[in-house]
CSV table of C-alpha atoms in Angstrom, one decimal:
chain,number,residue,atom,x,y,z
A,186,GLU,CA,-4.0,-2.4,10.1
A,187,VAL,CA,-1.9,-4.3,7.8
A,188,GLN,CA,-0.9,-7.6,8.8
A,189,LEU,CA,0.5,-10.5,7.2
A,190,VAL,CA,0.7,-13.4,9.4
A,191,GLU,CA,3.1,-16.5,8.5
A,192,SER,CA,2.7,-20.0,9.8
A,193,GLY,CA,3.8,-23.6,9.0
A,194,GLY,CA,7.3,-23.3,9.7
A,195,ARG,CA,9.2,-26.7,11.6
A,196,LEU,CA,12.0,-28.7,11.3
A,197,VAL,CA,12.0,-31.4,8.9
A,198,GLN,CA,14.5,-33.4,7.6
A,199,PRO,CA,16.4,-32.9,4.2
A,200,GLY,CA,14.5,-34.0,1.3
A,201,GLY,CA,11.5,-33.3,2.9
A,202,SER,CA,8.3,-31.2,2.4
A,203,LEU,CA,6.7,-28.2,3.6
A,204,THR,CA,4.0,-25.8,2.7
A,205,LEU,CA,4.1,-22.4,4.4
A,206,SER,CA,1.2,-20.2,4.3
A,207,CYS,CA,0.6,-16.2,4.9
A,208,VAL,CA,-2.8,-15.0,5.7
A,209,ALA,CA,-3.1,-11.0,5.1
A,210,SER,CA,-5.3,-8.5,6.2
A,211,GLY,CA,-5.9,-4.6,5.7
A,212,PHE,CA,-5.0,-4.1,2.0
A,213,ILE,CA,-6.8,-4.9,-1.1
A,214,PHE,CA,-5.1,-8.6,-1.6
A,215,SER,CA,-6.1,-9.2,-4.9
A,216,ASP,CA,-4.3,-6.1,-6.0
A,217,HIS,CA,-1.1,-7.2,-4.5
A,218,TYR,CA,1.8,-9.2,-5.7
A,219,MET,CA,3.1,-11.2,-2.8
A,220,ASP,CA,6.6,-12.6,-2.5
A,221,TRP,CA,8.7,-14.8,-0.2
A,222,VAL,CA,11.7,-13.8,1.2
A,223,ARG,CA,13.9,-15.8,3.3
A,224,GLN,CA,16.9,-14.9,5.9
A,225,ALA,CA,19.4,-17.8,6.7
A,226,PRO,CA,20.4,-17.5,10.7
A,227,GLY,CA,23.2,-14.5,10.9
A,228,LYS,CA,22.7,-13.8,7.3
A,229,GLY,CA,21.0,-10.8,4.9
A,230,LEU,CA,17.8,-11.1,3.0
A,231,GLU,CA,17.3,-13.4,-0.2
A,232,TRP,CA,14.3,-13.4,-2.3
A,233,VAL,CA,12.5,-16.8,-2.9
A,234,GLY,CA,9.7,-15.9,-5.4
A,235,ARG,CA,6.8,-14.1,-6.3
A,236,THR,CA,3.3,-14.2,-7.3
A,237,ARG,CA,1.5,-11.6,-9.5
A,238,ASN,CA,-1.8,-10.2,-8.8
A,239,LYS,CA,-4.6,-11.0,-10.8
A,240,ALA,CA,-4.4,-8.0,-13.6
A,241,ASN,CA,-1.1,-9.9,-13.9
A,242,SER,CA,-2.8,-13.3,-14.2
A,243,HIS,CA,-0.9,-14.6,-10.9
A,244,THR,CA,2.2,-15.1,-13.0
A,245,THR,CA,5.2,-16.8,-11.1
A,246,GLU,CA,8.8,-16.1,-10.6
A,247,TYR,CA,11.7,-18.0,-8.7
A,248,ALA,CA,15.1,-17.6,-7.6
A,249,ALA,CA,17.4,-19.8,-9.2
A,250,SER,CA,18.2,-21.7,-5.8
A,251,VAL,CA,14.6,-22.6,-5.4
A,252,LYS,CA,13.1,-23.0,-9.2
A,253,GLY,CA,11.6,-26.5,-9.5
A,254,ARG,CA,11.8,-27.3,-5.9
A,255,PHE,CA,9.4,-24.5,-4.6
A,256,THR,CA,6.1,-23.2,-6.0
A,257,ILE,CA,4.2,-20.1,-4.6
A,258,SER,CA,0.6,-20.2,-5.1
A,259,ARG,CA,-2.4,-17.7,-3.8
A,260,ASP,CA,-6.0,-17.8,-3.0
A,261,ASP,CA,-7.5,-14.1,-3.3
A,262,SER,CA,-11.0,-15.4,-1.8
A,263,LYS,CA,-8.7,-16.3,1.6
A,264,ASN,CA,-6.3,-13.3,1.5
A,265,SER,CA,-3.9,-15.8,1.3
A,266,VAL,CA,-0.1,-17.0,-0.2
A,267,TYR,CA,1.4,-20.1,-0.4
A,268,LEU,CA,4.9,-21.9,-0.6
A,269,GLN,CA,5.6,-25.1,-1.5
A,270,MET,CA,8.9,-26.5,-0.7
A,271,ASN,CA,9.9,-29.8,-2.0
A,272,SER,CA,13.2,-31.6,-1.9
A,273,LEU,CA,14.3,-29.5,0.8
A,274,LYS,CA,18.1,-29.2,1.9
A,275,THR,CA,20.3,-27.8,4.8
A,276,GLU,CA,20.8,-24.3,3.0
A,277,ASP,CA,17.0,-23.7,3.1
A,278,THR,CA,17.4,-23.4,6.8
A,279,ALA,CA,15.8,-19.8,7.5
A,280,VAL,CA,13.4,-17.4,8.6
A,281,TYR,CA,10.6,-17.2,5.2
A,282,TYR,CA,9.0,-13.6,5.2
A,283,CYS,CA,5.6,-12.8,3.4
A,284,VAL,CA,6.2,-9.8,1.7
A,285,GLY,CA,2.9,-8.0,0.1
A,286,GLY,CA,3.4,-4.9,-2.6
A,287,ILE,CA,2.4,-3.0,-5.6
A,288,VAL,CA,5.0,-1.8,-7.8
A,289,GLY,CA,6.0,1.6,-7.7
A,290,ALA,CA,4.7,2.0,-3.5
A,291,PHE,CA,5.8,0.5,-0.2
A,292,ASP,CA,5.3,-3.0,0.4
A,293,TYR,CA,4.1,-4.8,3.8
A,294,TRP,CA,6.2,-7.4,5.6
A,295,GLY,CA,5.1,-10.4,7.8
A,296,GLN,CA,6.9,-11.4,11.0
A,297,GLY,CA,8.3,-14.7,9.7
A,298,THR,CA,8.1,-18.4,10.0
A,299,LEU,CA,11.2,-20.3,10.9
A,300,VAL,CA,12.1,-23.4,8.7
A,301,SER,CA,15.0,-26.0,10.0
A,302,VAL,CA,16.1,-28.6,7.9
A,303,SER,CA,17.9,-30.9,9.6
A,304,SER,CA,18.5,-34.5,10.4
B,80,GLN,CA,27.9,-12.7,-3.2
B,81,SER,CA,24.7,-10.1,-3.4
B,82,VAL,CA,23.8,-8.8,-6.9
B,83,LEU,CA,23.5,-5.4,-5.3
B,84,THR,CA,27.0,-4.5,-3.4
B,85,GLN,CA,26.8,-2.5,-0.2
B,86,PRO,CA,29.5,-1.8,2.5
B,87,PRO,CA,29.2,-4.4,5.6
B,88,SER,CA,29.6,-1.7,8.0
B,89,ALA,CA,29.3,1.7,8.8
B,90,SER,CA,29.4,4.0,12.0
B,91,GLY,CA,29.0,7.5,13.4
B,92,THR,CA,28.3,9.3,16.4
B,93,PRO,CA,25.0,11.2,17.6
B,94,GLY,CA,24.6,13.9,15.8
B,95,GLN,CA,26.2,12.7,12.8
B,96,ARG,CA,25.3,12.5,9.0
B,97,VAL,CA,26.0,8.9,7.8
B,98,THR,CA,25.2,7.4,3.9
B,99,ILE,CA,25.4,4.0,2.8
B,100,SER,CA,26.0,3.6,-0.7
B,101,CYS,CA,24.4,0.5,-2.9
B,102,SER,CA,26.0,0.0,-6.2
B,103,GLY,CA,24.2,-2.3,-8.7
B,104,SER,CA,23.9,-2.3,-12.8
B,105,SER,CA,22.1,-1.2,-15.7
B,106,SER,CA,19.4,-4.3,-15.2
B,107,ASN,CA,18.2,-3.3,-11.4
B,108,ILE,CA,19.2,0.1,-10.0
B,109,GLU,CA,18.9,2.2,-13.3
B,110,SER,CA,15.5,0.7,-14.7
B,111,ASN,CA,13.9,-0.1,-11.4
B,112,SER,CA,12.8,1.6,-8.4
B,113,VAL,CA,15.0,1.2,-5.4
B,114,TYR,CA,14.0,0.3,-2.0
B,115,TRP,CA,15.6,0.5,1.2
B,116,TYR,CA,14.9,-1.7,4.7
B,117,GLN,CA,15.8,-1.2,8.0
B,118,GLN,CA,16.2,-4.5,10.3
B,119,LEU,CA,16.5,-4.1,14.2
B,120,PRO,CA,17.7,-6.9,15.8
B,121,GLY,CA,15.3,-9.6,16.1
B,122,THR,CA,12.7,-8.1,14.1
B,123,ALA,CA,11.6,-8.3,10.6
B,124,PRO,CA,12.9,-5.3,8.0
B,125,LYS,CA,10.8,-2.4,7.8
B,126,VAL,CA,10.6,-0.3,4.6
B,127,LEU,CA,12.4,3.1,5.0
B,128,ILE,CA,12.5,4.2,1.6
B,129,TYR,CA,10.8,2.9,-1.9
B,130,ARG,CA,10.6,4.5,-5.5
B,131,ASP,CA,14.1,5.2,-5.0
B,132,ILE,CA,13.7,8.8,-2.5
B,133,ARG,CA,10.0,8.0,-1.0
B,134,ARG,CA,9.4,7.8,2.5
B,135,PRO,CA,6.0,6.1,3.8
B,136,SER,CA,4.5,7.8,6.1
B,137,GLY,CA,5.6,7.5,9.6
B,138,VAL,CA,9.3,7.3,8.8
B,139,PRO,CA,11.3,10.6,10.2
B,140,ASP,CA,12.5,12.7,7.6
B,141,ARG,CA,16.2,12.3,9.2
B,142,PHE,CA,15.8,9.3,6.4
B,143,SER,CA,16.6,10.4,2.9
B,144,ALA,CA,17.9,8.4,-0.2
B,145,SER,CA,19.0,9.3,-3.8
B,146,LYS,CA,20.1,7.3,-6.8
B,147,SER,CA,22.2,8.1,-10.3
B,148,GLY,CA,22.9,5.9,-12.8
B,149,THR,CA,23.4,2.4,-11.1
B,150,SER,CA,24.0,3.5,-7.6
B,151,ALA,CA,21.7,4.4,-5.1
B,152,SER,CA,22.4,5.8,-1.6
B,153,LEU,CA,20.5,6.2,2.0
B,154,ALA,CA,21.6,9.5,4.2
B,155,LEU,CA,20.9,9.3,7.7
B,156,ASN,CA,20.8,12.9,9.8
B,157,GLY,CA,21.2,13.3,13.3
B,158,LEU,CA,21.8,9.8,13.7
B,159,GLN,CA,20.3,8.5,17.1
B,160,SER,CA,21.3,5.1,19.2
B,161,GLU,CA,18.0,3.6,17.9
B,162,ASP,CA,19.1,3.9,14.5
B,163,GLU,CA,21.8,1.0,15.2
B,164,ALA,CA,20.7,-1.9,12.8
B,165,VAL,CA,21.1,-3.3,9.3
B,166,TYR,CA,20.2,-1.6,6.3
B,167,TYR,CA,19.8,-3.1,2.9
B,168,CYS,CA,19.1,-2.0,-0.4
B,169,ALA,CA,16.2,-3.8,-3.2
B,170,ALA,CA,15.4,-3.8,-6.4
B,171,TRP,CA,13.9,-5.8,-9.3
B,172,ASP,CA,16.4,-7.1,-11.8
B,173,ASP,CA,14.7,-7.3,-15.1
B,174,SER,CA,17.9,-9.7,-16.4
B,175,LEU,CA,17.0,-12.0,-13.3
B,176,SER,CA,13.5,-11.8,-13.3
B,177,GLY,CA,13.8,-11.5,-9.6
B,178,ARG,CA,14.5,-9.2,-6.9
B,179,VAL,CA,17.6,-8.6,-5.5
B,180,PHE,CA,19.0,-7.4,-2.5
B,181,GLY,CA,22.3,-6.0,-1.2
B,182,GLY,CA,24.3,-7.8,1.4
B,183,GLY,CA,23.5,-5.5,4.3
B,184,THR,CA,25.1,-2.5,5.8
B,185,LYS,CA,25.4,-3.2,9.8
B,186,LEU,CA,25.0,0.5,11.5
B,187,THR,CA,27.1,1.2,14.4
B,188,VAL,CA,26.3,4.4,16.7
B,189,LEU,CA,29.7,4.9,18.7
């Protein structure tokens, strides 16, 4: 059974930092790209960024709204992907989902972790 | 303002057929695979359609999709009360080097 379990979400002050983690099981993690997608309260889905698989050198891409503030990394030996978030703003408040996929195939989603940015 | 454009709402009665449109451009829908997701209240999105028209195992064949040029659509046949959810389209955008989503369509079963 495929599972993606996010953790690390909590209340943090504006300007603060936070790192989210996602542990995957049930599929060959190293073959998959891993995305982070977020959803602000009552809003739609917003792609945050991607780390590609080993065959694509683990290259990363980011949405313009987070570029320079967020960093995605992965550890294939631990079947894990991370989202380091710096200089957090109130508009970063959202549920953050971890998503794993292979180009041309369907993807897997975690249940999400809530990040609240507020003073 | 989402890169992919969906109607904010749709509705139908049980048993009816409903379609949801998704409009994009040459850099996303026309040149990359379209995905459709269903998000039930309080849950994570679930993939209904991938690679434009394909359904993962377990997704009822009441759900189907099509794509033509810069537009895509999702069709639900034989509408059921449990289909009440928000539906999102998504695709990779080559110009933005990122994944883009539609704003979501809230489907109400009357």
